[in-house]
Tab-separated table of C-alpha atoms in Angstrom:
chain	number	residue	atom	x	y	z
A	1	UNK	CA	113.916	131.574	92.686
A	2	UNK	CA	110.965	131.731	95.175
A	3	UNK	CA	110.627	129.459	97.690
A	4	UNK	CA	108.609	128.669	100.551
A	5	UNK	CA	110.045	126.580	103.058
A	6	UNK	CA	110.036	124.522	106.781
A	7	UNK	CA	113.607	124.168	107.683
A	8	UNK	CA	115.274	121.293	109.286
A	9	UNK	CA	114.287	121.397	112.663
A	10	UNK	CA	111.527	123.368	112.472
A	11	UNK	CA	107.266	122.228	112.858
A	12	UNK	CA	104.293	123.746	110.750
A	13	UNK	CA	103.446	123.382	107.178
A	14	UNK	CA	105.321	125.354	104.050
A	15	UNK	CA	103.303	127.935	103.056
A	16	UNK	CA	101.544	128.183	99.099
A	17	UNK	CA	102.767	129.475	96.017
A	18	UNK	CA	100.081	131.512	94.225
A	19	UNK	CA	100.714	133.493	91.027
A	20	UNK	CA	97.522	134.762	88.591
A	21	UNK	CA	99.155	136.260	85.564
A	22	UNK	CA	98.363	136.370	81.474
A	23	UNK	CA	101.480	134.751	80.718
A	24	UNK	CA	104.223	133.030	83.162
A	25	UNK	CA	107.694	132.259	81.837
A	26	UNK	CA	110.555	130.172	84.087
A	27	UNK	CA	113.708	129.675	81.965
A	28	UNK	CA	117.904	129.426	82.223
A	29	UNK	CA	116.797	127.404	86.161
A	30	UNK	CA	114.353	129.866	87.902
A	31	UNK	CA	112.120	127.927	90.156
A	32	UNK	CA	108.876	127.891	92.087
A	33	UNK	CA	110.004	125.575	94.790
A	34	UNK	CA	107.245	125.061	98.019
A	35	UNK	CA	109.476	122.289	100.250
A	36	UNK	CA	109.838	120.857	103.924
A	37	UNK	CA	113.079	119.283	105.532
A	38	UNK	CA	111.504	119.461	109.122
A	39	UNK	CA	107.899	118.086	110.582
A	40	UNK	CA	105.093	119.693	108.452
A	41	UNK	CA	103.847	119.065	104.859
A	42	UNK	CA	105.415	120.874	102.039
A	43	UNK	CA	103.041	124.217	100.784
A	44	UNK	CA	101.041	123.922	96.745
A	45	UNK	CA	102.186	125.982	94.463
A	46	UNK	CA	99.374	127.068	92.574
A	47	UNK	CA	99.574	128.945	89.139
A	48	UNK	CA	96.908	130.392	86.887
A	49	UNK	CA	97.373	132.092	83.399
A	50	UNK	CA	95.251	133.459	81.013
A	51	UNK	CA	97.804	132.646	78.383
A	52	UNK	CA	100.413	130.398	78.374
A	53	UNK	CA	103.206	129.073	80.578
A	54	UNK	CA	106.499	128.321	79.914
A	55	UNK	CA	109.242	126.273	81.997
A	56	UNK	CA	112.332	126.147	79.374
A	57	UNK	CA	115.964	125.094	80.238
A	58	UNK	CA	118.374	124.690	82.938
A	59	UNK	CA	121.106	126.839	84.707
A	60	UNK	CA	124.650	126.932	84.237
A	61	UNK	CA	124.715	124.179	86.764
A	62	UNK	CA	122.228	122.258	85.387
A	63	UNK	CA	119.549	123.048	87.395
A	64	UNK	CA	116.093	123.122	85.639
A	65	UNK	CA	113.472	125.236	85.581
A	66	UNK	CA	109.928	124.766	86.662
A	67	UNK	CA	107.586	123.762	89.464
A	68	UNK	CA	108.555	122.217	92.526
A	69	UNK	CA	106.780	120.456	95.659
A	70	UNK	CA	109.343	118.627	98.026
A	71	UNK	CA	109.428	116.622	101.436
A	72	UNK	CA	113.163	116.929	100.509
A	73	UNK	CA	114.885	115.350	103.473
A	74	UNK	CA	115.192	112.031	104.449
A	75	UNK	CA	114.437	112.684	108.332
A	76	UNK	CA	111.611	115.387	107.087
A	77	UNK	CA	107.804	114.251	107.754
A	78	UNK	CA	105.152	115.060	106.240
A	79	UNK	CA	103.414	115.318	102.738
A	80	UNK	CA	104.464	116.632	99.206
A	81	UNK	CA	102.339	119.544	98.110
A	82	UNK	CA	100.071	119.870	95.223
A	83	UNK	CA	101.033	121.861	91.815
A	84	UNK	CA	97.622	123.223	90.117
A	85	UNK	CA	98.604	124.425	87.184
A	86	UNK	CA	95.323	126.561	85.472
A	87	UNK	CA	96.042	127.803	81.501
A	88	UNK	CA	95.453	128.361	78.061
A	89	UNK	CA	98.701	126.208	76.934
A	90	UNK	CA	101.388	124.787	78.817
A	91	UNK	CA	105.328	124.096	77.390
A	92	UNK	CA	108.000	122.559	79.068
A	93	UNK	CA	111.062	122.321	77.221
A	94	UNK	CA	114.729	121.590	77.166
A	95	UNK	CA	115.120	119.514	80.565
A	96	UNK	CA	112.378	121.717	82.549
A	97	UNK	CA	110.610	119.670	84.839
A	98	UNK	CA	107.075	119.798	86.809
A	99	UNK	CA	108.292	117.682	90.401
A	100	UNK	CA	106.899	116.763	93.694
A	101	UNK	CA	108.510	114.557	95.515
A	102	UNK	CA	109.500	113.087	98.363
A	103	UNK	CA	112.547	111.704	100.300
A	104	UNK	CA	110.705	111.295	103.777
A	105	UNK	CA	107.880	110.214	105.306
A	106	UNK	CA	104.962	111.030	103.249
A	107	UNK	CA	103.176	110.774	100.347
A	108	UNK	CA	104.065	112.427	97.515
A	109	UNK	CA	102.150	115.486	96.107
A	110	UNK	CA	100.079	115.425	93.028
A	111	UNK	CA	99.851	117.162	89.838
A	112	UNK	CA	97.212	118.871	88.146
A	113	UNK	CA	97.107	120.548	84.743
A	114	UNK	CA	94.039	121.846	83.001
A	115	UNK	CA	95.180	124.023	79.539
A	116	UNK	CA	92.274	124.477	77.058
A	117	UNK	CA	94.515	124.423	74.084
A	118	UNK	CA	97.973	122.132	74.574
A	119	UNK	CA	99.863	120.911	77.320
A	120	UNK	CA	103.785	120.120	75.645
A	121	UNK	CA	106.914	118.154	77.302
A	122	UNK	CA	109.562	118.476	74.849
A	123	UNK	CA	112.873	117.068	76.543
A	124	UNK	CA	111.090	117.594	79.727
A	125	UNK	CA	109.370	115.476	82.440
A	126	UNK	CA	106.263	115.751	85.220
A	127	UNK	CA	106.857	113.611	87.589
A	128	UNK	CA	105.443	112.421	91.331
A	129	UNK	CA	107.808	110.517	93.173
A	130	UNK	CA	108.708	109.244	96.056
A	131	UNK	CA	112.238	108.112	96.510
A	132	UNK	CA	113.661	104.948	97.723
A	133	UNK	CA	114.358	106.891	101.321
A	134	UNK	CA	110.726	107.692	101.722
A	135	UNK	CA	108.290	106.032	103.220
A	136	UNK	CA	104.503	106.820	101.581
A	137	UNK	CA	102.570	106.628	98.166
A	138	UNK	CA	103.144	108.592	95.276
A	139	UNK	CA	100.704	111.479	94.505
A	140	UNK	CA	98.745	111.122	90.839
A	141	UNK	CA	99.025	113.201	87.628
A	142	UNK	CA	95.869	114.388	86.222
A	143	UNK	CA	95.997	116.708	82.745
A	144	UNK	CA	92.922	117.731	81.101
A	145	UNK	CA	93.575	119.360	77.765
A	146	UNK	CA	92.990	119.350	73.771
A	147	UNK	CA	96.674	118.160	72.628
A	148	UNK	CA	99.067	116.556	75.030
A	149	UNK	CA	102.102	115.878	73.391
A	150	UNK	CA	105.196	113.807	74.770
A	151	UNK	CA	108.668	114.258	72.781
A	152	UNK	CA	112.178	113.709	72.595
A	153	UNK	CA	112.552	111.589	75.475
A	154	UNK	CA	110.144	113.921	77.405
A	155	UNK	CA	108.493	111.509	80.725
A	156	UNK	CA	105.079	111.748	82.115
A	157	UNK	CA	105.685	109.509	85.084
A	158	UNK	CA	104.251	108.625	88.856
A	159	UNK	CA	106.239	106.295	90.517
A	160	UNK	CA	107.880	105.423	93.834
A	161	UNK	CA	111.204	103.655	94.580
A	162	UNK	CA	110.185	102.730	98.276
A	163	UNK	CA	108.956	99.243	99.578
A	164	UNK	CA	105.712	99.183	100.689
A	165	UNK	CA	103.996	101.636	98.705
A	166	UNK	CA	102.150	102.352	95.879
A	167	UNK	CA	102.761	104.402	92.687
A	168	UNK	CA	100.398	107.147	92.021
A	169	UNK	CA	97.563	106.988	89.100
A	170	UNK	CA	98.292	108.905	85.687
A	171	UNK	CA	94.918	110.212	84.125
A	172	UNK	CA	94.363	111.947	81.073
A	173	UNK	CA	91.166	113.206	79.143
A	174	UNK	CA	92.440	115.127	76.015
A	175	UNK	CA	91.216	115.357	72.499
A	176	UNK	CA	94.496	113.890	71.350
A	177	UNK	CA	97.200	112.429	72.438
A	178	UNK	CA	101.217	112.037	70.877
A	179	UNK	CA	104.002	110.964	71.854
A	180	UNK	CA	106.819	110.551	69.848
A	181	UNK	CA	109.947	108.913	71.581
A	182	UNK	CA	108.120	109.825	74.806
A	183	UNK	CA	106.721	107.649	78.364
A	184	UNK	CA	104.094	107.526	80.182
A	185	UNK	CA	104.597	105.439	82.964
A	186	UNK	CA	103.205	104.648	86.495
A	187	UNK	CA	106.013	102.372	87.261
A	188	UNK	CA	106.947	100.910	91.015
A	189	UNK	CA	108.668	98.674	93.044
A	190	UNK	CA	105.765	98.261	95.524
A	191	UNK	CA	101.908	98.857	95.140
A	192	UNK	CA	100.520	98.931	91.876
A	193	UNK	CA	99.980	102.499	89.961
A	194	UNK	CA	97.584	102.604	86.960
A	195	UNK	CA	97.312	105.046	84.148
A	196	UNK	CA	93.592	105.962	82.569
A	197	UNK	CA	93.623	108.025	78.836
A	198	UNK	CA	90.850	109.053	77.164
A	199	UNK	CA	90.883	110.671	73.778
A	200	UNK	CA	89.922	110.848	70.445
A	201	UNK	CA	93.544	109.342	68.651
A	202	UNK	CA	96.281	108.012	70.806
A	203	UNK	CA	98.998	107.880	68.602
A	204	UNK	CA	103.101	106.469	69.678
A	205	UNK	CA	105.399	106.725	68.027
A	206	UNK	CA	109.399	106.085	67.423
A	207	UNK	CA	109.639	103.373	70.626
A	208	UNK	CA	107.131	105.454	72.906
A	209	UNK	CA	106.405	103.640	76.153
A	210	UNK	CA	102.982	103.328	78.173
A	211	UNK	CA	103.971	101.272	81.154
A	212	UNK	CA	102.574	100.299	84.609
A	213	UNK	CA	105.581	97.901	85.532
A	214	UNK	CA	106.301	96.474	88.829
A	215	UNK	CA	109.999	95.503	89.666
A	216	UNK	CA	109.535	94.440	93.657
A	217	UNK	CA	109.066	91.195	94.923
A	218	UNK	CA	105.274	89.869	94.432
A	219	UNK	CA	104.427	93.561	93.491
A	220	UNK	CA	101.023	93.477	90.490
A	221	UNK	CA	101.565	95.256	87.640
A	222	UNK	CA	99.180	98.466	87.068
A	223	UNK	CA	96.553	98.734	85.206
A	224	UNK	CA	95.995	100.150	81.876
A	225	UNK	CA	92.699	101.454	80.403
A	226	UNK	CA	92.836	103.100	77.142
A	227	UNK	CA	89.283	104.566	75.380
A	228	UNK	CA	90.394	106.143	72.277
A	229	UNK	CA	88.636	106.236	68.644
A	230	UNK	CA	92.019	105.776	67.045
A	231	UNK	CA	94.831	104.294	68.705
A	232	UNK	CA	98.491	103.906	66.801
A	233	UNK	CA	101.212	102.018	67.990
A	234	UNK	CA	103.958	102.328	65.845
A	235	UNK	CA	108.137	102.474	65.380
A	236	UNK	CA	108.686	100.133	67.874
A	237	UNK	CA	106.056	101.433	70.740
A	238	UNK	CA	105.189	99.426	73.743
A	239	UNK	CA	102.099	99.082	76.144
A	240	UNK	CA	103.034	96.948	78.864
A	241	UNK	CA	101.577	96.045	82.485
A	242	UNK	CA	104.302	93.677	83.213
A	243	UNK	CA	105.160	92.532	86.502
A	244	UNK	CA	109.156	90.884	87.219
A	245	UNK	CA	107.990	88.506	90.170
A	246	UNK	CA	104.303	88.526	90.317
A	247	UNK	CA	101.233	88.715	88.220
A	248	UNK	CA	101.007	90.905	85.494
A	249	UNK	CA	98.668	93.924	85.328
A	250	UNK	CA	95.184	94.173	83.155
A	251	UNK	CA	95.385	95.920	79.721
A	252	UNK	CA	91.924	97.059	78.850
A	253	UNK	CA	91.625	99.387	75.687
A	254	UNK	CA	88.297	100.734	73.800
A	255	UNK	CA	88.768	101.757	69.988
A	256	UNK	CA	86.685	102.101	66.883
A	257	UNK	CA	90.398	101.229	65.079
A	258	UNK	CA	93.950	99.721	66.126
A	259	UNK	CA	97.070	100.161	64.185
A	260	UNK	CA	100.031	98.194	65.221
A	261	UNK	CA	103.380	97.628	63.665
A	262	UNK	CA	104.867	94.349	63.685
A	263	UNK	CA	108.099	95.530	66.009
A	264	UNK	CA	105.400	97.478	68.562
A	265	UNK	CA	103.508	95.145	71.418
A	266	UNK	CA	100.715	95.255	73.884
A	267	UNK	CA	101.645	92.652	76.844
A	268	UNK	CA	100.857	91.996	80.279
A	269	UNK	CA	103.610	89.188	81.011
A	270	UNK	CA	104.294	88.308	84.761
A	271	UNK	CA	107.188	86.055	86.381
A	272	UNK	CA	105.476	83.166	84.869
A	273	UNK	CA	103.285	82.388	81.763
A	274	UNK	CA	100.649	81.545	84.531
A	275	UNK	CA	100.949	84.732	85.876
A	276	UNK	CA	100.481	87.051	82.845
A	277	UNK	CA	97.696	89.850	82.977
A	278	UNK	CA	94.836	90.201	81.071
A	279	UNK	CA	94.774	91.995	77.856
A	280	UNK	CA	91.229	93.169	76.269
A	281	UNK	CA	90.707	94.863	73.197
């Protein structure tokens, strides 16, 4: 493990994680963790490789691997830190996560990946957060890559559990994009989050999810904007900006061609038919 951390009771911000390296490898639970449970925001954790890196796994205990940014404590203040993650590819696999979160009051960090060739959650999740203790917005996920593939249950996912505040944004610029049994959501109980994709094929596969739902009372659904040549929704896939007591979100998506299968939808429904979202295609 390294960690960098503000301890309960304690004032002043967590200090960074930095590691430049060809390759970086996390497995069997090691962690990067930057965190806060007293009054001062949680450090970055910054990591640049040449090569690749790999988060793979969990610990006898079932702790996972991977990168973590916390305001971890309910009575902590102060905001989640970034993870910057700079490389040729990126793979998370077998319950390895990419996290920053918080349980306090602040918003929640963000997440940015840039990997020239592939960025891969197989099993494993990237997620902003914050938690139905905290009080604050979730931070946004931002990957820019050539592949970005989602499997096996794998989540991309900004969202916050708190009243009162808003899920983060999800935006991705890749040349293509897969997920097969995978999510990408922005979902929330509070403020809307919205998720923006742009690639060459979008393609979903075996009930993958794209979804900017809102559960809280007169809460929007997100937005959705989608500019792909090629988008494929198939094996039961959803896209859905549906909202459980209010208006649904806007789905807006740009494509030269659209392949849906008859058990796969695109919706926008709200609490009533009168309340649905736009959908534009």
């Amino acid at each position: 493990y390294v960690f960098s951390t503000v301890e309960d009771g304690a004032s002043g911000k967590s200090g960074n994680i930095t590691i430049t390296t060809g390759s970086l490898a996390l497995t069997n639970g090691a962690e990067l963790v930057a965190t806060s449970y007293g009054r001062g925001d949680a450090g970055n954790v910054n990591i640049k490789a040449g090569d690749t890196v790999r988060f793979d796994g969990r610990n006898r205990s079932g702790f996972p691997s991977g990168a973590f940014t916390n305001v971890e404590s309910q009575n902590a203040v102060g905001k989640g830190g970034d993870i910057n993650i700079h490389t040729g590819s990126l793979y998370l696999s077998n319950g390895a996560i990419v996290n920053a979160r918080t349980r306090g009051q602040g918003d929640g960090g963000n997440v940015n990946i840039i990997a020239r060739e592939t960025v891969s959650f197989d099993r494993s999740n990237a997620i902003s957060s914050v938690l139905s203790t905290g009080v604050g917005k979730s931070g946004n996920i931002r990957i820019t890559t050539e592949l970005l593939e989602i499997l096996n249950g794998a989540k991309l996912s900004a969202i916050t559990e708190a009243s009162n505040n808003a899920a983060g944004n999800i935006d991705v610029a890749a040349n293509s994009i897969r997920l097969d049994q995978g999510t990408i959501s922005a979902d929330t109980t509070a403020g809307q989050g919205n998720i923006n994709l742009r690639s060459r094929d979008l393609i979903l596969l075996r009930g993958s999810n794209i979804t900017t739902n809102a559960g809280g009372s007169e809460v929007i659904g997100g937005n959705i904007d989608i500019n792909t040549d090629v988008l494929a929704l198939l094996q039961g896939s959803n896209i859905t900006a549906d909202s459980v007591n209010s208006r649904g979100g806007n789905i807006d998506i740009k494509t030269q061609g659209l392949f849906r299968s008859l058990d796969s939808r695109i919706k926008a429904s709200g609490a009533t038919s009168a309340l649905s979202g736009n959908v534009n295609i």
